[in-house]
Coordinates of C-alpha atoms in Angstrom, one line a residue:
X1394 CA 162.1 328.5 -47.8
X1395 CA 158.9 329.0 -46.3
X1396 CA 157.0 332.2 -47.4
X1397 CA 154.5 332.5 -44.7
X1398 CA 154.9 331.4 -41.5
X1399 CA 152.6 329.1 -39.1
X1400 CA 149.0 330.3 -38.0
X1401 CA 147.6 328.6 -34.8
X1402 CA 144.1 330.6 -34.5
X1403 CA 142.1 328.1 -32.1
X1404 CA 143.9 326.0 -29.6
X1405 CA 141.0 324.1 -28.3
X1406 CA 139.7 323.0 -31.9
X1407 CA 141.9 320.5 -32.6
X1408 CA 144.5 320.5 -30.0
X1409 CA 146.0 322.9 -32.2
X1410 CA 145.1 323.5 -35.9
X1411 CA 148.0 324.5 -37.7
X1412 CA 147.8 326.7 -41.2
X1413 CA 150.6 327.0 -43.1
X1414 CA 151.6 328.6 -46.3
X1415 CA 154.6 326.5 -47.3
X1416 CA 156.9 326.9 -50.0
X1417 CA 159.3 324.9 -48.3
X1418 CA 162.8 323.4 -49.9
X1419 CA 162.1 319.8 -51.6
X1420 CA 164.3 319.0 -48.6
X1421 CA 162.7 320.2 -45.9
X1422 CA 161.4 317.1 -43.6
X1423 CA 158.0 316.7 -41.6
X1424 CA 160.3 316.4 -38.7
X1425 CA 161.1 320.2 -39.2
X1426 CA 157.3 321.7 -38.9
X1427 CA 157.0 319.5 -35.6
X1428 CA 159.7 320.6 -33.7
X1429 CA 159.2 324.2 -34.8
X1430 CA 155.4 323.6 -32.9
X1431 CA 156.7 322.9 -30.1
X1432 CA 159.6 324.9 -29.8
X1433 CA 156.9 327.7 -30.4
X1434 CA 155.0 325.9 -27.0
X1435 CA 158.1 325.1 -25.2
X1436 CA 157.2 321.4 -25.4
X1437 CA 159.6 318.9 -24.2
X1438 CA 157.3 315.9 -24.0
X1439 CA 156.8 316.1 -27.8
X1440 CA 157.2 312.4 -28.8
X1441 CA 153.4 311.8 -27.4
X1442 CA 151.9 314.4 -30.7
X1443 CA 152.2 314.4 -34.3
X1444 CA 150.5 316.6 -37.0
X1445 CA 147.6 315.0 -39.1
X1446 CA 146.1 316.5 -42.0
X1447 CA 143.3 315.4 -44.7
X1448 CA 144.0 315.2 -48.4
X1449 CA 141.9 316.1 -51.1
X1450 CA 140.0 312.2 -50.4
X1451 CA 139.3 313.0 -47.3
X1452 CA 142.0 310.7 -46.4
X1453 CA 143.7 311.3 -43.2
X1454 CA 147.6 310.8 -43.0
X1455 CA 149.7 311.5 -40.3
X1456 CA 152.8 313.7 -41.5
X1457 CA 156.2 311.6 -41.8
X1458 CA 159.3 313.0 -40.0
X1459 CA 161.5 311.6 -42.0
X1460 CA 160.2 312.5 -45.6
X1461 CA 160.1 315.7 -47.4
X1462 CA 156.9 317.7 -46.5
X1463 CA 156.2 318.8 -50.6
X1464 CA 155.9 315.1 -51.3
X1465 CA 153.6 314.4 -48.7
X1466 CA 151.3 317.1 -49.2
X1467 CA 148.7 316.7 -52.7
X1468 CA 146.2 319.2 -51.7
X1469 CA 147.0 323.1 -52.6
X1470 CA 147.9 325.6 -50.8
X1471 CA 147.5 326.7 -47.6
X1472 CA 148.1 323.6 -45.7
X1473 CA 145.6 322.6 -42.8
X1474 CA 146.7 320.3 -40.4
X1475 CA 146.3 319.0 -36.7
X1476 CA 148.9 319.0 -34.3
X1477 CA 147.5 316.4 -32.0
X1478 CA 147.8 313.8 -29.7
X1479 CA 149.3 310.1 -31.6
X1480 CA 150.3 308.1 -29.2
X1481 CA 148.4 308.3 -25.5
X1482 CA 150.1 307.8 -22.3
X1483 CA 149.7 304.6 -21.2
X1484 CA 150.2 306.3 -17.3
X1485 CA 149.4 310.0 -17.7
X1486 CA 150.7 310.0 -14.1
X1487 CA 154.2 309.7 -15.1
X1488 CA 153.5 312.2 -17.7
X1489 CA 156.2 315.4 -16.2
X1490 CA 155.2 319.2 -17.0
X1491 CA 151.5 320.4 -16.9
X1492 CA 151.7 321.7 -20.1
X1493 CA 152.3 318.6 -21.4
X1494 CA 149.3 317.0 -19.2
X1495 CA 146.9 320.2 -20.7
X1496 CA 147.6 319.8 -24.2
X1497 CA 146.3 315.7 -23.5
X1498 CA 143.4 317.0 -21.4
X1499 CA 142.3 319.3 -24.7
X1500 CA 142.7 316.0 -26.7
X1501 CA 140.5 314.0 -24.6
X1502 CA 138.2 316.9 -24.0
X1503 CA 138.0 316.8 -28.0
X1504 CA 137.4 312.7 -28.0
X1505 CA 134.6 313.2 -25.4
X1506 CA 132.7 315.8 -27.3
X1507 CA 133.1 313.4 -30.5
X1508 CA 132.0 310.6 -29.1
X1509 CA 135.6 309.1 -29.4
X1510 CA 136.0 308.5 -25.9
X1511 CA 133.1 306.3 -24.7
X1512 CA 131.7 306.6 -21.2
X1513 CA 129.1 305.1 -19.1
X1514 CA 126.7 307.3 -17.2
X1515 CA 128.6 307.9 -14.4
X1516 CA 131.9 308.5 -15.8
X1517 CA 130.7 310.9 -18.3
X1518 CA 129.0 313.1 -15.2
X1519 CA 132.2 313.3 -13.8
X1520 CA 134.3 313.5 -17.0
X1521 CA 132.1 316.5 -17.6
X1522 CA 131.8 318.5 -14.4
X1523 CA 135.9 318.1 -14.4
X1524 CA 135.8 319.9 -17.7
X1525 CA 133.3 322.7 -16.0
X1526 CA 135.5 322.6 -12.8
X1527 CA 138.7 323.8 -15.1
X1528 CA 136.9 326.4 -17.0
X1529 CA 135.1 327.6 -14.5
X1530 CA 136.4 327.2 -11.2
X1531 CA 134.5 326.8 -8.1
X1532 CA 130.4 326.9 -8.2
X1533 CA 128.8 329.7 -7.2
X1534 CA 125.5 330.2 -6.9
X1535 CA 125.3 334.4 -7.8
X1536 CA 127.2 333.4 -11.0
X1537 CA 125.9 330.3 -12.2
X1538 CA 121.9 330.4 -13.0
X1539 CA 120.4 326.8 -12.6
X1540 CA 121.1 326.0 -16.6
X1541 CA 124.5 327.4 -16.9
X1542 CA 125.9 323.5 -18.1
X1543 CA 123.7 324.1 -21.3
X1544 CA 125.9 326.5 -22.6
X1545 CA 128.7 324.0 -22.3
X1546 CA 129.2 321.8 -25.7
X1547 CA 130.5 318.7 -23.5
X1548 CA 129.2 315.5 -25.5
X1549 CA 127.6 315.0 -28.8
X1550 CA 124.2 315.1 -27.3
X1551 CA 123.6 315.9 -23.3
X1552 CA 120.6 315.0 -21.5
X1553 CA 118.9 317.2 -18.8
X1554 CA 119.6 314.3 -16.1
X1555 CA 123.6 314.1 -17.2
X1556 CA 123.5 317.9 -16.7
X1557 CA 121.6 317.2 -13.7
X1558 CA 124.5 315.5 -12.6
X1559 CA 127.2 317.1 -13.4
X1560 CA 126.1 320.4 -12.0
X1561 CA 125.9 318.1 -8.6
X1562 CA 129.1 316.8 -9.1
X1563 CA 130.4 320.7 -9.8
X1564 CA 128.9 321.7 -6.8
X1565 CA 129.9 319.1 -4.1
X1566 CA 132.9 316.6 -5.0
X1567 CA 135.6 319.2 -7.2
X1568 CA 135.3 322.6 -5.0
X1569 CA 138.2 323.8 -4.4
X1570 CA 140.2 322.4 -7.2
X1571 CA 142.3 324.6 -9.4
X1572 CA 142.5 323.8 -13.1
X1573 CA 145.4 321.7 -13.2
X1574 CA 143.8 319.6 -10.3
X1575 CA 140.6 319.2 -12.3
X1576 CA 142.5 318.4 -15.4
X1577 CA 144.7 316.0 -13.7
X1578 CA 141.8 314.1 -12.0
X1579 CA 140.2 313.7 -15.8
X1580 CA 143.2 312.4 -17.0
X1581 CA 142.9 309.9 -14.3
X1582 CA 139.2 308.7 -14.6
X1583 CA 139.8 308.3 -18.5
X1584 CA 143.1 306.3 -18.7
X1585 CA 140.7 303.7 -17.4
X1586 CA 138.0 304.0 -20.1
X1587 CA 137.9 301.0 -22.5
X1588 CA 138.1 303.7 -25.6
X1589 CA 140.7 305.4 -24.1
X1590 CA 143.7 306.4 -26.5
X1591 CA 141.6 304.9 -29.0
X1592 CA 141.5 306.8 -32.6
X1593 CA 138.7 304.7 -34.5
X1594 CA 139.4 303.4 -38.0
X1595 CA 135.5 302.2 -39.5
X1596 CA 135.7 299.1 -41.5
X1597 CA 133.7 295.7 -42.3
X1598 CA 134.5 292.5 -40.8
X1599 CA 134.0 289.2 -42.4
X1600 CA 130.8 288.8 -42.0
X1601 CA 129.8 292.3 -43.4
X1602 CA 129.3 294.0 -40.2
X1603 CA 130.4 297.7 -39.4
X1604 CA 133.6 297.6 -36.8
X1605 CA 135.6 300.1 -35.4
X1606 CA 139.3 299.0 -35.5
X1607 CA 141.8 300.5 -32.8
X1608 CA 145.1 300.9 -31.5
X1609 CA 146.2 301.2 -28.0
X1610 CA 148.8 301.2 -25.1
X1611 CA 147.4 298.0 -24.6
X1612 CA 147.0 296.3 -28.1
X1613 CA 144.6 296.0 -31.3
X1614 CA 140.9 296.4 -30.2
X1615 CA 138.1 295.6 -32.4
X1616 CA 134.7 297.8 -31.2
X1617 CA 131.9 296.5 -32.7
X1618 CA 127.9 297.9 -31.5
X1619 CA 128.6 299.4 -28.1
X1620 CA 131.0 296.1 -26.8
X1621 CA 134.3 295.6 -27.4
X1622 CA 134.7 292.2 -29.0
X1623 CA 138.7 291.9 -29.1
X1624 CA 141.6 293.1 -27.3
X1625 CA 144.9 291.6 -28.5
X1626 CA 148.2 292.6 -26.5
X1627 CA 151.2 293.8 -28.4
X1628 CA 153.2 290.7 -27.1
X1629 CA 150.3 288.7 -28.8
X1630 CA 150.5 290.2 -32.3
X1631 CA 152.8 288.3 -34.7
X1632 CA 152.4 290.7 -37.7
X1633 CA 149.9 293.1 -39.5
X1634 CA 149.8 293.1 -43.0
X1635 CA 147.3 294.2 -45.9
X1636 CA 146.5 293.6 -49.3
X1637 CA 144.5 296.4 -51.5
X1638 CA 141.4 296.9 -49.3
X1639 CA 141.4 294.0 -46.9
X1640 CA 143.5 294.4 -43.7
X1641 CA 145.2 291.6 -41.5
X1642 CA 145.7 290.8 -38.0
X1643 CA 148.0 287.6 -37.4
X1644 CA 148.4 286.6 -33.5
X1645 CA 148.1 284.3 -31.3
X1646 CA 144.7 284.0 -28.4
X1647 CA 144.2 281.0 -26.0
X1648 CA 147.5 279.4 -27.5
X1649 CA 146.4 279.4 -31.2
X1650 CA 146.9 281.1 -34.0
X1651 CA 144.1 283.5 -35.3
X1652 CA 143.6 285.8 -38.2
X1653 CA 141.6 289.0 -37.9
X1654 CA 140.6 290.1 -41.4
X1655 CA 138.4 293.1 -41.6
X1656 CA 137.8 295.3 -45.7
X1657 CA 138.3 298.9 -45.1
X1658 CA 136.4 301.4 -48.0
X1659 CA 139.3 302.5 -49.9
X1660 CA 143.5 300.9 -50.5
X1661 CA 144.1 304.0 -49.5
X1662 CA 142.5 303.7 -45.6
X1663 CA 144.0 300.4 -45.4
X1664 CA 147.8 301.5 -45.8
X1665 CA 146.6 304.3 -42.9
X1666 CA 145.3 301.5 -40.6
X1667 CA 148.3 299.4 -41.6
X1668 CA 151.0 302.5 -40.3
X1669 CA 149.2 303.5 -37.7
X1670 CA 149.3 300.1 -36.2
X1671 CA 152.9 299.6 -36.8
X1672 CA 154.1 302.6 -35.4
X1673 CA 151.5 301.5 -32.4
X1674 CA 153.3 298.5 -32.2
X1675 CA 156.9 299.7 -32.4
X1676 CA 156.0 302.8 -29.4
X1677 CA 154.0 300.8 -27.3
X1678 CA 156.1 297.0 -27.5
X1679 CA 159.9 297.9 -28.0
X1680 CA 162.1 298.6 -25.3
X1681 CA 164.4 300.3 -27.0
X1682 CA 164.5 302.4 -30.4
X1683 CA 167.1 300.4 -32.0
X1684 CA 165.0 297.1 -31.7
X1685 CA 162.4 298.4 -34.4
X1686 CA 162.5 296.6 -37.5
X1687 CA 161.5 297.5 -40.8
X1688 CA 157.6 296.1 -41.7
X1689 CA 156.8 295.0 -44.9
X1690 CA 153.3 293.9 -46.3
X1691 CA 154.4 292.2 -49.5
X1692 CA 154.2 288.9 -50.4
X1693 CA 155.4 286.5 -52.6
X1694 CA 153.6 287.5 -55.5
X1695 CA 153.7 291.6 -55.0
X1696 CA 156.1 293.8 -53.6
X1697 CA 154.1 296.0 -51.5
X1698 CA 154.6 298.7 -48.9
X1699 CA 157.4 298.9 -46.2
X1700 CA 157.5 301.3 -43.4
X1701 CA 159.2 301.5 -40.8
X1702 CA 158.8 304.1 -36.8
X1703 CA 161.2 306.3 -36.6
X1704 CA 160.9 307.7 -33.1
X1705 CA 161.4 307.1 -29.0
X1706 CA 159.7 304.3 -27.8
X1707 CA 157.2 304.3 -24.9
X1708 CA 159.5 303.5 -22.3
X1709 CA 162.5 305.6 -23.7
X1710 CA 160.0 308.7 -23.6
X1711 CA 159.3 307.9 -19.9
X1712 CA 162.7 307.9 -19.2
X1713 CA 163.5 311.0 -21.0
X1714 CA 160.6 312.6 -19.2
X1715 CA 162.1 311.5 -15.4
X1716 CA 164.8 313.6 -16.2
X1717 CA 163.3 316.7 -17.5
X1718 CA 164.4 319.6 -14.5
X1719 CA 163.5 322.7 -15.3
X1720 CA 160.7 325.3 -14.0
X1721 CA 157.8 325.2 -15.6
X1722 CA 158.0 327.9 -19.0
X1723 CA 157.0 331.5 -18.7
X1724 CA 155.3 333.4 -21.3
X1725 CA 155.2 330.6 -23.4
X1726 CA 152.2 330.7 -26.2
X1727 CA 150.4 328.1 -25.0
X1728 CA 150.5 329.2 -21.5
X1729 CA 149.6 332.7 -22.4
X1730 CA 146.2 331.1 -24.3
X1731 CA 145.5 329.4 -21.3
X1732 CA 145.3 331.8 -18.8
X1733 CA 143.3 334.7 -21.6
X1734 CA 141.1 331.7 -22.8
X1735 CA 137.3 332.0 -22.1
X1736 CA 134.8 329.4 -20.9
X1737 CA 134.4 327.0 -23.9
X1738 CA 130.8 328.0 -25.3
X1739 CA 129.0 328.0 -28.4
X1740 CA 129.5 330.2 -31.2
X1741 CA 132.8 330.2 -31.8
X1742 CA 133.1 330.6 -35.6
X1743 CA 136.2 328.1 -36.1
X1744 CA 134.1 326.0 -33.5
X1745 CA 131.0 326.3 -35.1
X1746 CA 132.3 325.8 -38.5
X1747 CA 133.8 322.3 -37.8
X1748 CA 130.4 321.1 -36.1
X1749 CA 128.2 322.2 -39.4
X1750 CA 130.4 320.0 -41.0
X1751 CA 131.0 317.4 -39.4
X1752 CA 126.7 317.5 -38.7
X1753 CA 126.8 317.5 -42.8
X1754 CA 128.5 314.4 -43.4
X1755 CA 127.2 312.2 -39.9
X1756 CA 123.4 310.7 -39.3
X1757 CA 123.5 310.3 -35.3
X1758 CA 126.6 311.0 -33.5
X1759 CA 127.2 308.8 -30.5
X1760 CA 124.8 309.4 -27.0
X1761 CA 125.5 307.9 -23.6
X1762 CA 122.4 306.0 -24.1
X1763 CA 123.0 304.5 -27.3
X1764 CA 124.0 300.9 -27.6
X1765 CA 126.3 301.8 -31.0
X1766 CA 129.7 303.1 -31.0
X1767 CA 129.9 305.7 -33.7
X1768 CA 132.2 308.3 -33.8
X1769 CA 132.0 309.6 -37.2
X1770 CA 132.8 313.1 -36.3
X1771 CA 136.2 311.5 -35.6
X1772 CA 136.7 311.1 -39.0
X1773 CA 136.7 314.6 -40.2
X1774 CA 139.2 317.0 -40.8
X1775 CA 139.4 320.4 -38.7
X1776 CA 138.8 323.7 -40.8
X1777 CA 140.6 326.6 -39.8
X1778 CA 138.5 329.8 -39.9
X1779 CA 140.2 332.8 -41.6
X1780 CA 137.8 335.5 -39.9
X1781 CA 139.9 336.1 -37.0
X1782 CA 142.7 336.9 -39.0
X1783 CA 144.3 333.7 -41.4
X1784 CA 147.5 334.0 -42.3
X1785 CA 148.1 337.4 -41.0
X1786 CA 148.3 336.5 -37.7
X1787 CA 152.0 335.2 -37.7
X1788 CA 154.5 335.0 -35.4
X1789 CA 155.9 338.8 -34.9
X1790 CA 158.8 337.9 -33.7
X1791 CA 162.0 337.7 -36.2
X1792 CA 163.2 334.6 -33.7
X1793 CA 160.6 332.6 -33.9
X1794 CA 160.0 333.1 -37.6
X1795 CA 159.8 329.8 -39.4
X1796 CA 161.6 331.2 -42.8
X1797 CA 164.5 332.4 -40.3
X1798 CA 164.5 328.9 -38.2
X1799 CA 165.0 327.0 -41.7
X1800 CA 167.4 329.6 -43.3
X1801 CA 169.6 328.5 -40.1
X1802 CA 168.2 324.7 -40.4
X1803 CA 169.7 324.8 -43.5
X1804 CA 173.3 326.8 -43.1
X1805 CA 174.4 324.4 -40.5
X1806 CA 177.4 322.2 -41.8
X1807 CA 176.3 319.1 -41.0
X1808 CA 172.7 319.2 -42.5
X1809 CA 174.4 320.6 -45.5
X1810 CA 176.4 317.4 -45.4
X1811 CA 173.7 314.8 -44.7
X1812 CA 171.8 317.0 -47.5
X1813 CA 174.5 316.8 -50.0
X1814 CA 175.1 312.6 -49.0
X1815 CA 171.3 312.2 -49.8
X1816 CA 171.3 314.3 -52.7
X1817 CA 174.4 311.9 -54.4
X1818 CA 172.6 308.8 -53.2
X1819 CA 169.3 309.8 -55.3
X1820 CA 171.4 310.4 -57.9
X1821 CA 173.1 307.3 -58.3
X1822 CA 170.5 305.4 -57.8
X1823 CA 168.6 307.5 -60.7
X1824 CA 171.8 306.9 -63.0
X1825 CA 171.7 303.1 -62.2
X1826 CA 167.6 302.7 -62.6
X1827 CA 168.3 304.9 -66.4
X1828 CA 171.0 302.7 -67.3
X1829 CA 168.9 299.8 -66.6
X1830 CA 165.9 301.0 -68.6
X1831 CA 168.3 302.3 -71.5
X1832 CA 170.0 298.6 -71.5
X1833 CA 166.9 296.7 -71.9
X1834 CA 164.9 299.2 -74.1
X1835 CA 168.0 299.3 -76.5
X1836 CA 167.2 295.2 -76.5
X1837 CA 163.5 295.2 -76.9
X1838 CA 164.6 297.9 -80.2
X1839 CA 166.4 295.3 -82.1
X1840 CA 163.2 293.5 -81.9
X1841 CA 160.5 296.1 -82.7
X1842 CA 160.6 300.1 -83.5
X1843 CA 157.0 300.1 -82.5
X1844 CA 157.2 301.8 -78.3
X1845 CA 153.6 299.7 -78.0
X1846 CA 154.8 297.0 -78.6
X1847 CA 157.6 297.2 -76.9
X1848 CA 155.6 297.7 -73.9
X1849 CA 153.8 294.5 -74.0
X1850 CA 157.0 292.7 -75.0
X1851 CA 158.3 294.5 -72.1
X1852 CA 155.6 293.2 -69.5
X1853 CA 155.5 289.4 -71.2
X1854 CA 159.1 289.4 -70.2
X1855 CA 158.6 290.5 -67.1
X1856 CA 155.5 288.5 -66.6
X1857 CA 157.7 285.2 -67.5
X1858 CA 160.6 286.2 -65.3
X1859 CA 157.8 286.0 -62.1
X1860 CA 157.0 282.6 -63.3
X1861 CA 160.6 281.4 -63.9
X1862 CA 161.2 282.9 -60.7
X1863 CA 158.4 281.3 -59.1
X1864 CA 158.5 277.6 -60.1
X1865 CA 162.5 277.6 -59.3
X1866 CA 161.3 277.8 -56.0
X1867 CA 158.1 276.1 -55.7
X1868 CA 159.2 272.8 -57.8
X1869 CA 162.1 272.3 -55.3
X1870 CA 159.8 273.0 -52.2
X1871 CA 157.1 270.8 -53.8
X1872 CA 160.1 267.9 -54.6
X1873 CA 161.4 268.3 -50.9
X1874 CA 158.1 267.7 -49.7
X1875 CA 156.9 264.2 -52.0
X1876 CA 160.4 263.2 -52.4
X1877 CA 162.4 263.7 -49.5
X1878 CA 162.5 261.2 -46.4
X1879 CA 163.4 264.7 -44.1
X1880 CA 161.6 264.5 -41.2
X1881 CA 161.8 268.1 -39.9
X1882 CA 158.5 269.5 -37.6
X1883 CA 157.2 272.2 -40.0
X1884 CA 157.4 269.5 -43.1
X1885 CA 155.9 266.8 -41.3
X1886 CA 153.0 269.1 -40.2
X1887 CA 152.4 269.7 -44.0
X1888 CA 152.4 266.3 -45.1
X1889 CA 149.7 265.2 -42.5
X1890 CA 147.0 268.1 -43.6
X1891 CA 144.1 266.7 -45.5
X1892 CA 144.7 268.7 -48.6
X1893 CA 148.8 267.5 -49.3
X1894 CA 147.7 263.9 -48.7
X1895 CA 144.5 263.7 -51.5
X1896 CA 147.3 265.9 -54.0
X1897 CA 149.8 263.0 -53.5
X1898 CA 147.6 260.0 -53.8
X1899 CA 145.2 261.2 -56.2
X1900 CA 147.6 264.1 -58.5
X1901 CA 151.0 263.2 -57.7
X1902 CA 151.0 259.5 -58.0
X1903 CA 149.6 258.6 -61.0
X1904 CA 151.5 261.4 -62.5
X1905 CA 155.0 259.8 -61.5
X1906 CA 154.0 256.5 -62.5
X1907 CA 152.8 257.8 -65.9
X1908 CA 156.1 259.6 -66.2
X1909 CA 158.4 256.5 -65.0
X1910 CA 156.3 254.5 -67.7
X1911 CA 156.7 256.5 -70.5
X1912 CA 160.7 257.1 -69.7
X1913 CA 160.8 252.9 -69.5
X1914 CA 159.0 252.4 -72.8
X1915 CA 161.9 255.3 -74.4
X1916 CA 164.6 253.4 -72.9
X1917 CA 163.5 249.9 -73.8
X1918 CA 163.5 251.7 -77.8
X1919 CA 166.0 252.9 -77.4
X1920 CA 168.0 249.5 -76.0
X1921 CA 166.0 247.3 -78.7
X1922 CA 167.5 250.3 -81.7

């Protein structure tokens, strides 16, 4: 059940920054919280957003449909999290109801004023008097004193000659425009932005050197200074894959096959980059839903993580979108915010909270004239400011209450059922993994009563099993290769490298003839006995 329902106090902060109180059933999936957002928004175009949140690390996660919120979730309570934009549109164009098109505008007003979205000069002037255009509306000259940009927040830092510009480009090109017009035209001049759709992961490339690693409708890009060193298209990445800290990109450029590896600060970052870029993959690539498979990062020495998108792909949301037919919502909350919402100014406390800390933990957010690409601001979490009311400001209505939604969720028959199914499966598979145990502890007793011992006996045996397991299929491998007169492509290839050809002449060789001698001197022994 959930005890408190969900608090949205600032919509322009985060998209939306979402505060919940949970004390939800160990059931109860991510899925549930982000349909109940935008049901509360009347949000049909919903496979674009997700909810991030920050745990206790400052690690950011994005929440998983498909698993149980509780075991997601390892900070206390109440939950902060970020309903935001996860996948960008790779043609906003084709994107169908406004309010769909406003909640991206918010986003990429948000990756402008972090220094997500980098723009040159120009674009930035217009980017910015787009923004003024749909808060303000037309210039006008009795209203707006000569420095009325400065109380705009529009970039990390704003120079007098971009608000020179801007205030021109108010003026002159966008009179006339409504909102939604002004909106629209951003979402047009940024789609085309190298950064665009781009949510920056920092690491260290080979060399040492700082790199921003992203994922877009495009591909993997690699951002490193202010330039954009690679750009690798979906059809050209093979597999990404990552081991403790250190993150791969296999692919193929210029017909040959390259490996990105770049060291992120923490295992913990690198399993982030590594889901966000297959679930980047599987939107942006697959046709359908039903072609995505299953990624796994393990080797043959470790078992590692697998993970698979569960979701509408890019094209299926298209499609989806084409046929959406109804009039635009009425009354809904988001459209209600809109039309009460003041120009976006300084002071704010949610706002200004979130800027003196992200100013706390950042040296130098990113300029229009700076030649780095830095947008640490990106990297922090969103706080939600309990002065204009917390928790108490929930949703009045018994309808939309999120205890009654999941009272329902839960009385239908058929979650009951798939709840029950999943329930029996855990429990088998609990019964199976204590028989196991049981079975081999009661094994390791006959040997030893001591449990610290059995331990290490425990890990030996396990420890020798690996090896077994290993040289059964490397000696084979290894004897098909020296042996064998099978002249298949892949083995061929093998045979010719450099390395294979000194281990046979100077390892293998003299081994076998030592070998062959030694059996011949046994047999002749054993002939002259």
């Amino acid at each position: 059940m959930v005890s408190n329902a969900l608090y949205i106090p600032n919509i322009e902060c985060a998209v939306i920054t979402v505060c919940c109180v949970f004390s939800p059933q160990r059931e109860t999936k991510g899925q549930f919280l982000v349909d109940h957002v935008c049901n509360h928004y009347s949000l049909l175009e919903k496979d674009y957003f997700g909810i991030r949140y920050v745990d206790p690390e400052k690690q950011r996660h994005w929440l998983e449909p498909n698993k149980p919120i509780v075991k997601q979730m390892k900070s206390q309570q109440p939950y902060t999290m970020c309903f935001r934009v996860k996948f960008y549109p790779h043609e906003p164009m084709k994107i169908k109801e406004e309010l769909t098109r406003y909640l991206l505008y918010l986003q990429l007003k948000r990756d402008v004023y972090h220094g997500r979205l980098l723009c040159p000069f120009a674009d930035a002037a217009y980017l910015g008097a787009c923004i003024v255009q749909a808060e303000l509306g037309d210039y006008d000259q009795d209203e707006h004193p000569p420095d009325y940009i400065q109380d705009f927040k529009l970039f990390p830092k704003q120079s007098l000659k971009l608000e020179r510009k801007i205030i021109d480009i108010h003026k002159n090109e966008l009179r006339g425009q409504c909102s939604a017009v002004a909106e629209l035209h951003l979402l047009q001049r940024a789609h085309n932005l190298e950064t665009y759709g781009v949510d920056p992961h920092p690491c260290k490339d080979f060399t040492g050197s700082t790199a921003f690693l992203g994922f877009t409708a495009t591909g993997f890009v690699v951002f490193q200074g202010n330039k954009r060193i690679h750009l690798l298209k979906w059809a050209d990445v093979n597999k990404l894959k990552f081991e403790g800290k250190t993150f791969y990109v296999i692919g193929i450029q210029k017909e040959k096959k390259l490996v990105l590896t770049f060291h992120t600060s923490t295992p913990a970052a690198c399993k982030h980059l590594w889901k966000c870029g297959v679930e980047n993959q599987a939107f942006y690539k697959c046709a359908k839903s039903s072609q995505i498979k299953t990624v796994s990062s393990s080797n043959i020495f470790f078992k590692g993580s697998r993970f698979r998108y569960s979701g509408r792909v890019a094209k299926e949301v298209i499609e989806a979108s084409s046929k959406i037919q109804r009039e635009p919502p009425e009354g809904s909350a988001l459209g209600q915010h809109k039309e009460e919402e003041a120009p976006t100014r300084p002071g704010g406390e949610a706002e200004g909270q979130e800027e003196d800390e992200e100013e706390e933990e950042t040296s130098g957010v990113l300029t229009i004239s700076e030649l780095v690409y830095n947008p640490c601001a990106s990297m922090l979490p969103t706080p939600v400011d309990d002065g204009q009311g917390g928790v108490d400001l929930l949703f009045q209505s018994p309808i939309q209450s999120p205890a009654r939604l999941l009272r329902e969720l839960h009385a239908d028959p058929d979650i009951q059922a798939q709840l029950v199914a999943e329930r029996v499966r855990d429990r088998a598979f609990e019964r199976a993994r204590v028989v196991g145990r049981s079975m081999l502890g009661s094994g390791l007793r006959l040997l030893t009563k001591n449990e610290r011992v059995n331990t290490c006996v425990l890990s030996a045996v396990r420890l020798i099993a690996m090896v077994i397991g290993v040289l059964l299929v490397a000696v084979p491998m290894l004897l098909l290769l020296l042996e064998s007169d099978i002249d298949v492509s892949f083995l061929h290839e093998i045979r010719q490298t450099p390395e294979f050809e000194q281990f046979h002449y100077e390892y293998y060789c003299p081994l076998r003839r030592w070998i062959l001698c030694k059996i011949s001197m046994v047999m002749e022994r054993l002939g002259w006995d």
